[in-house]
Structures are given as C-alpha cells and as structure tokens.
Short mmCIF file of C-alpha atoms in Angstrom, two decimals:
data_model
loop_
_atom_site.label_atom_id
_atom_site.label_comp_id
_atom_site.label_asym_id
_atom_site.label_seq_id
_atom_site.Cartn_x
_atom_site.Cartn_y
_atom_site.Cartn_z
CA ASP A 1142 0.00 0.00 0.00
CA TYR A 1143 1.06 3.51 -0.80
CA LEU A 1144 0.17 6.80 0.81
CA TYR A 1145 0.07 9.81 -1.47
CA LEU A 1146 0.47 13.26 -0.04
CA LEU A 1147 -0.57 16.21 -2.19
CA LEU A 1148 0.98 19.51 -1.33
CA ASP A 1149 -0.77 22.74 -2.21
CA ASP A 1150 1.87 24.86 -3.87
CA SER A 1151 -0.63 27.10 -5.62
CA GLU A 1152 0.64 30.20 -3.86
CA THR A 1153 1.99 32.38 -6.65
CA GLU A 1154 4.68 34.98 -6.56
CA PRO A 1155 3.26 38.49 -6.29
CA SER A 1156 3.01 40.24 -9.65
CA ILE A 1157 2.16 43.70 -10.91
CA SER A 1158 1.58 45.24 -14.33
CA LEU A 1159 0.43 48.65 -15.51
CA ASP A 1160 -2.11 49.41 -18.22
CA GLN A 1161 0.38 51.76 -19.93
CA GLN A 1162 4.17 51.65 -20.25
CA ALA A 1163 4.48 55.18 -21.69
CA VAL A 1164 2.36 58.32 -21.34
CA THR A 1165 2.76 61.72 -23.00
CA LEU A 1166 1.09 64.69 -21.31
CA GLN A 1167 0.98 68.41 -21.85
CA LYS A 1168 2.05 70.52 -18.87
CA GLY A 1169 -0.99 70.79 -16.56
CA GLU A 1170 -2.70 67.62 -17.78
CA SER A 1171 -3.24 64.46 -15.77
CA ALA A 1172 -3.76 60.77 -16.44
CA THR A 1173 -4.39 57.75 -14.24
CA LEU A 1174 -2.47 54.51 -14.41
CA THR A 1175 -4.20 51.27 -13.45
CA ALA A 1176 -2.17 48.58 -11.75
CA THR A 1177 -3.17 44.93 -12.01
CA VAL A 1178 -1.82 43.04 -9.01
CA ASP A 1179 -1.81 39.43 -7.89
CA PRO A 1180 -2.86 38.75 -5.24
CA ALA A 1181 -5.59 41.32 -5.79
CA GLU A 1182 -5.63 42.75 -2.25
CA THR A 1183 -1.94 43.70 -2.34
CA THR A 1184 -1.09 47.33 -1.54
CA VAL A 1185 0.61 49.36 -4.28
CA LYS A 1186 3.06 52.16 -3.46
CA TRP A 1187 3.42 54.76 -6.22
CA SER A 1188 6.42 57.03 -6.78
CA SER A 1189 7.93 59.38 -9.37
CA SER A 1190 11.60 59.52 -10.31
CA ASN A 1191 11.32 63.27 -10.95
CA GLU A 1192 8.63 65.13 -9.02
CA LYS A 1193 9.57 68.41 -10.73
CA VAL A 1194 8.28 66.91 -14.00
CA ALA A 1195 5.39 64.70 -12.82
CA THR A 1196 3.88 63.60 -9.54
CA VAL A 1197 1.75 60.55 -8.83
CA ASP A 1198 -0.72 60.04 -6.00
CA GLN A 1199 -1.48 56.77 -4.22
CA ASN A 1200 -4.30 56.06 -6.69
CA GLY A 1201 -1.97 56.20 -9.71
CA LYS A 1202 -3.06 59.67 -10.86
CA ILE A 1203 -0.19 61.43 -12.65
CA THR A 1204 -0.02 65.24 -12.78
CA ALA A 1205 2.27 66.84 -15.38
CA LEU A 1206 4.15 69.80 -13.88
CA SER A 1207 6.96 70.78 -16.28
CA SER A 1208 8.71 69.67 -19.46
CA GLY A 1209 10.84 66.56 -19.17
CA THR A 1210 10.68 62.87 -18.40
CA ALA A 1211 9.85 60.96 -15.24
CA VAL A 1212 9.49 57.28 -14.51
CA ILE A 1213 6.43 56.35 -12.47
CA THR A 1214 6.93 53.22 -10.39
CA ALA A 1215 4.24 51.03 -8.84
CA GLU A 1216 5.77 48.79 -6.19
CA LEU A 1217 4.46 45.90 -4.10
CA PRO A 1218 5.58 45.32 -0.50
CA ASP A 1219 7.92 42.50 -1.61
CA GLY A 1220 9.75 44.85 -4.00
CA THR A 1221 8.10 43.70 -7.25
CA LYS A 1222 7.79 46.73 -9.55
CA ALA A 1223 6.22 47.95 -12.77
CA THR A 1224 7.09 51.25 -14.45
CA CYS A 1225 5.69 53.78 -16.89
CA THR A 1226 7.74 56.50 -18.58
CA VAL A 1227 5.99 59.87 -18.57
CA THR A 1228 6.98 62.57 -21.04
CA VAL A 1229 5.69 66.07 -20.34
CA TYR A 1230 5.78 68.77 -22.99
CA LEU A 1231 4.93 72.45 -23.13
CA LEU A 1232 2.70 73.45 -26.05
CA GLY A 1233 4.61 75.83 -28.33
CA ASP A 1234 8.03 74.72 -27.03
CA LEU A 1235 9.35 73.26 -30.29
CA ASN A 1236 12.98 73.04 -29.17
CA ASN A 1237 11.97 71.35 -25.88
CA ASP A 1238 13.94 73.65 -23.59
CA GLY A 1239 11.08 74.13 -21.12
CA SER A 1240 9.87 77.55 -22.24
CA VAL A 1241 8.41 79.31 -25.26
CA THR A 1242 10.92 81.77 -26.70
CA ILE A 1243 11.76 83.47 -29.99
CA THR A 1244 13.76 80.35 -30.83
CA ASP A 1245 10.51 78.38 -30.92
CA VAL A 1246 8.99 80.90 -33.33
CA MET A 1247 12.03 80.46 -35.58
CA GLU A 1248 11.73 76.66 -35.31
CA ALA A 1249 8.06 76.92 -36.23
CA CYS A 1250 8.95 78.96 -39.30
CA LYS A 1251 11.50 76.30 -40.29
CA VAL A 1252 8.81 73.62 -39.98
CA LEU A 1253 6.56 75.64 -42.29
CA ALA A 1254 9.41 76.19 -44.76
CA ARG A 1255 10.08 72.43 -44.88
CA LYS A 1256 6.35 71.79 -45.23
CA SER A 1257 6.28 74.04 -48.32
CA GLN A 1258 8.84 71.61 -49.81
CA ASP A 1259 6.50 68.66 -49.03
CA ILE A 1260 8.52 67.61 -45.97
CA VAL A 1261 5.94 66.48 -43.44
CA PRO A 1262 6.38 67.76 -39.87
CA SER A 1263 7.43 65.08 -37.38
CA ALA A 1264 4.93 63.74 -34.87
CA ASP A 1265 6.82 65.59 -32.11
CA GLU A 1266 6.69 68.88 -34.04
CA ILE A 1267 2.94 68.47 -34.49
CA LEU A 1268 2.50 67.50 -30.83
CA ARG A 1269 4.35 70.59 -29.57
CA GLY A 1270 3.35 73.00 -32.32
CA ASP A 1271 -0.31 72.25 -33.08
CA LEU A 1272 -1.77 74.98 -30.89
CA THR A 1273 -5.08 75.00 -32.75
CA GLY A 1274 -5.61 71.30 -32.01
CA ASP A 1275 -6.54 70.38 -35.58
CA GLY A 1276 -3.75 67.82 -36.06
CA PHE A 1277 -1.84 70.00 -38.53
CA PHE A 1278 0.96 72.54 -38.36
CA THR A 1279 0.00 75.80 -40.09
CA ILE A 1280 0.72 79.52 -40.03
CA THR A 1281 -2.10 79.84 -37.51
CA ASP A 1282 -0.06 77.70 -35.10
CA VAL A 1283 3.02 79.87 -35.67
CA MET A 1284 0.96 82.96 -34.85
CA ALA A 1285 -0.34 81.25 -31.70
CA ILE A 1286 3.26 80.61 -30.61
CA CYS A 1287 3.99 84.30 -31.25
CA LYS A 1288 0.97 85.19 -29.11
CA ILE A 1289 2.34 83.08 -26.22
CA LEU A 1290 5.66 84.86 -26.53
CA ALA A 1291 4.01 88.28 -26.70
CA SER A 1292 1.93 87.59 -23.59
CA LYS A 1293 5.15 87.06 -21.60
CA GLU A 1294 6.29 90.63 -22.14
#
C-alpha cells in the first residue's frame, strides 16, 4: 500500500503590471495609471523619479508639472515593480527647452518652410506646435506661438 500526499503549492509569486508603459502629457494635464496586481488585495506604493516633472498620487493619478521625463513606479511590499515612462511637454516649445521663446517661433517657421517643400512635420513637431488642435501645423499655429511669446512681455 502507498500513501500519497498532495501539497498545495498554488501560492503564486506576487506580480504587478500597468495598463500603460508610456504616457505623454501636456504641462498641466493628468492621467491615471491602473495597476493589475496578484494577489488582488496587495497594496501598491506609487512614486515618481522626478517630481519636478510629474507627480503621482497613491491612486496612480499622474499630474504633469513641467517639461521633461519621469518614470512612475508602482511597487508591491515585496519589491516587485512595474514602471511607466511619462513625457511632459509644453505646447509651443518646439525646441523642448522648457519655455516658449523666440527660438521656438524660428523653429516653427522652419517647420513651415520644410512643409512648403513637401517635408511632413514630425509627430513631435505636431504635438508641440499644433496649438489649434486640428492635427496639422499651419501659419495659424506659428501665430499662436507668437501670441504666447508676446503675452510674456
């Protein structure tokens, strides 16, 4: 006769994943990350690698504060982590230096000059320079950048 002993080894290692691995936000915008954890009742601690660029609250809500990049980390008590890279941009800041200056107006004019030669603006140029929100880069957007600059004086 034999005696069989079954051991329950169904306990899994804790795991965590985020619904997004990269987020792009305009300064002042917010987004919320959702963490999927196993076991489900596990507490998640959120943190930002650069709180000058973006902060995150304990519910995963990211707030974009200034141009740059930050890595948002969701961490379980055992040290298991998941991350999301957050890129924050300032509308009108074509050279990505953190402010709208005359240099950005000149960059916008260069984009229009290239466009007149059938060179399509890059996705980043449209992201930063489409102030009208129509998905295109036009003279109206250049004038809007000028208006931002003029309002600083």
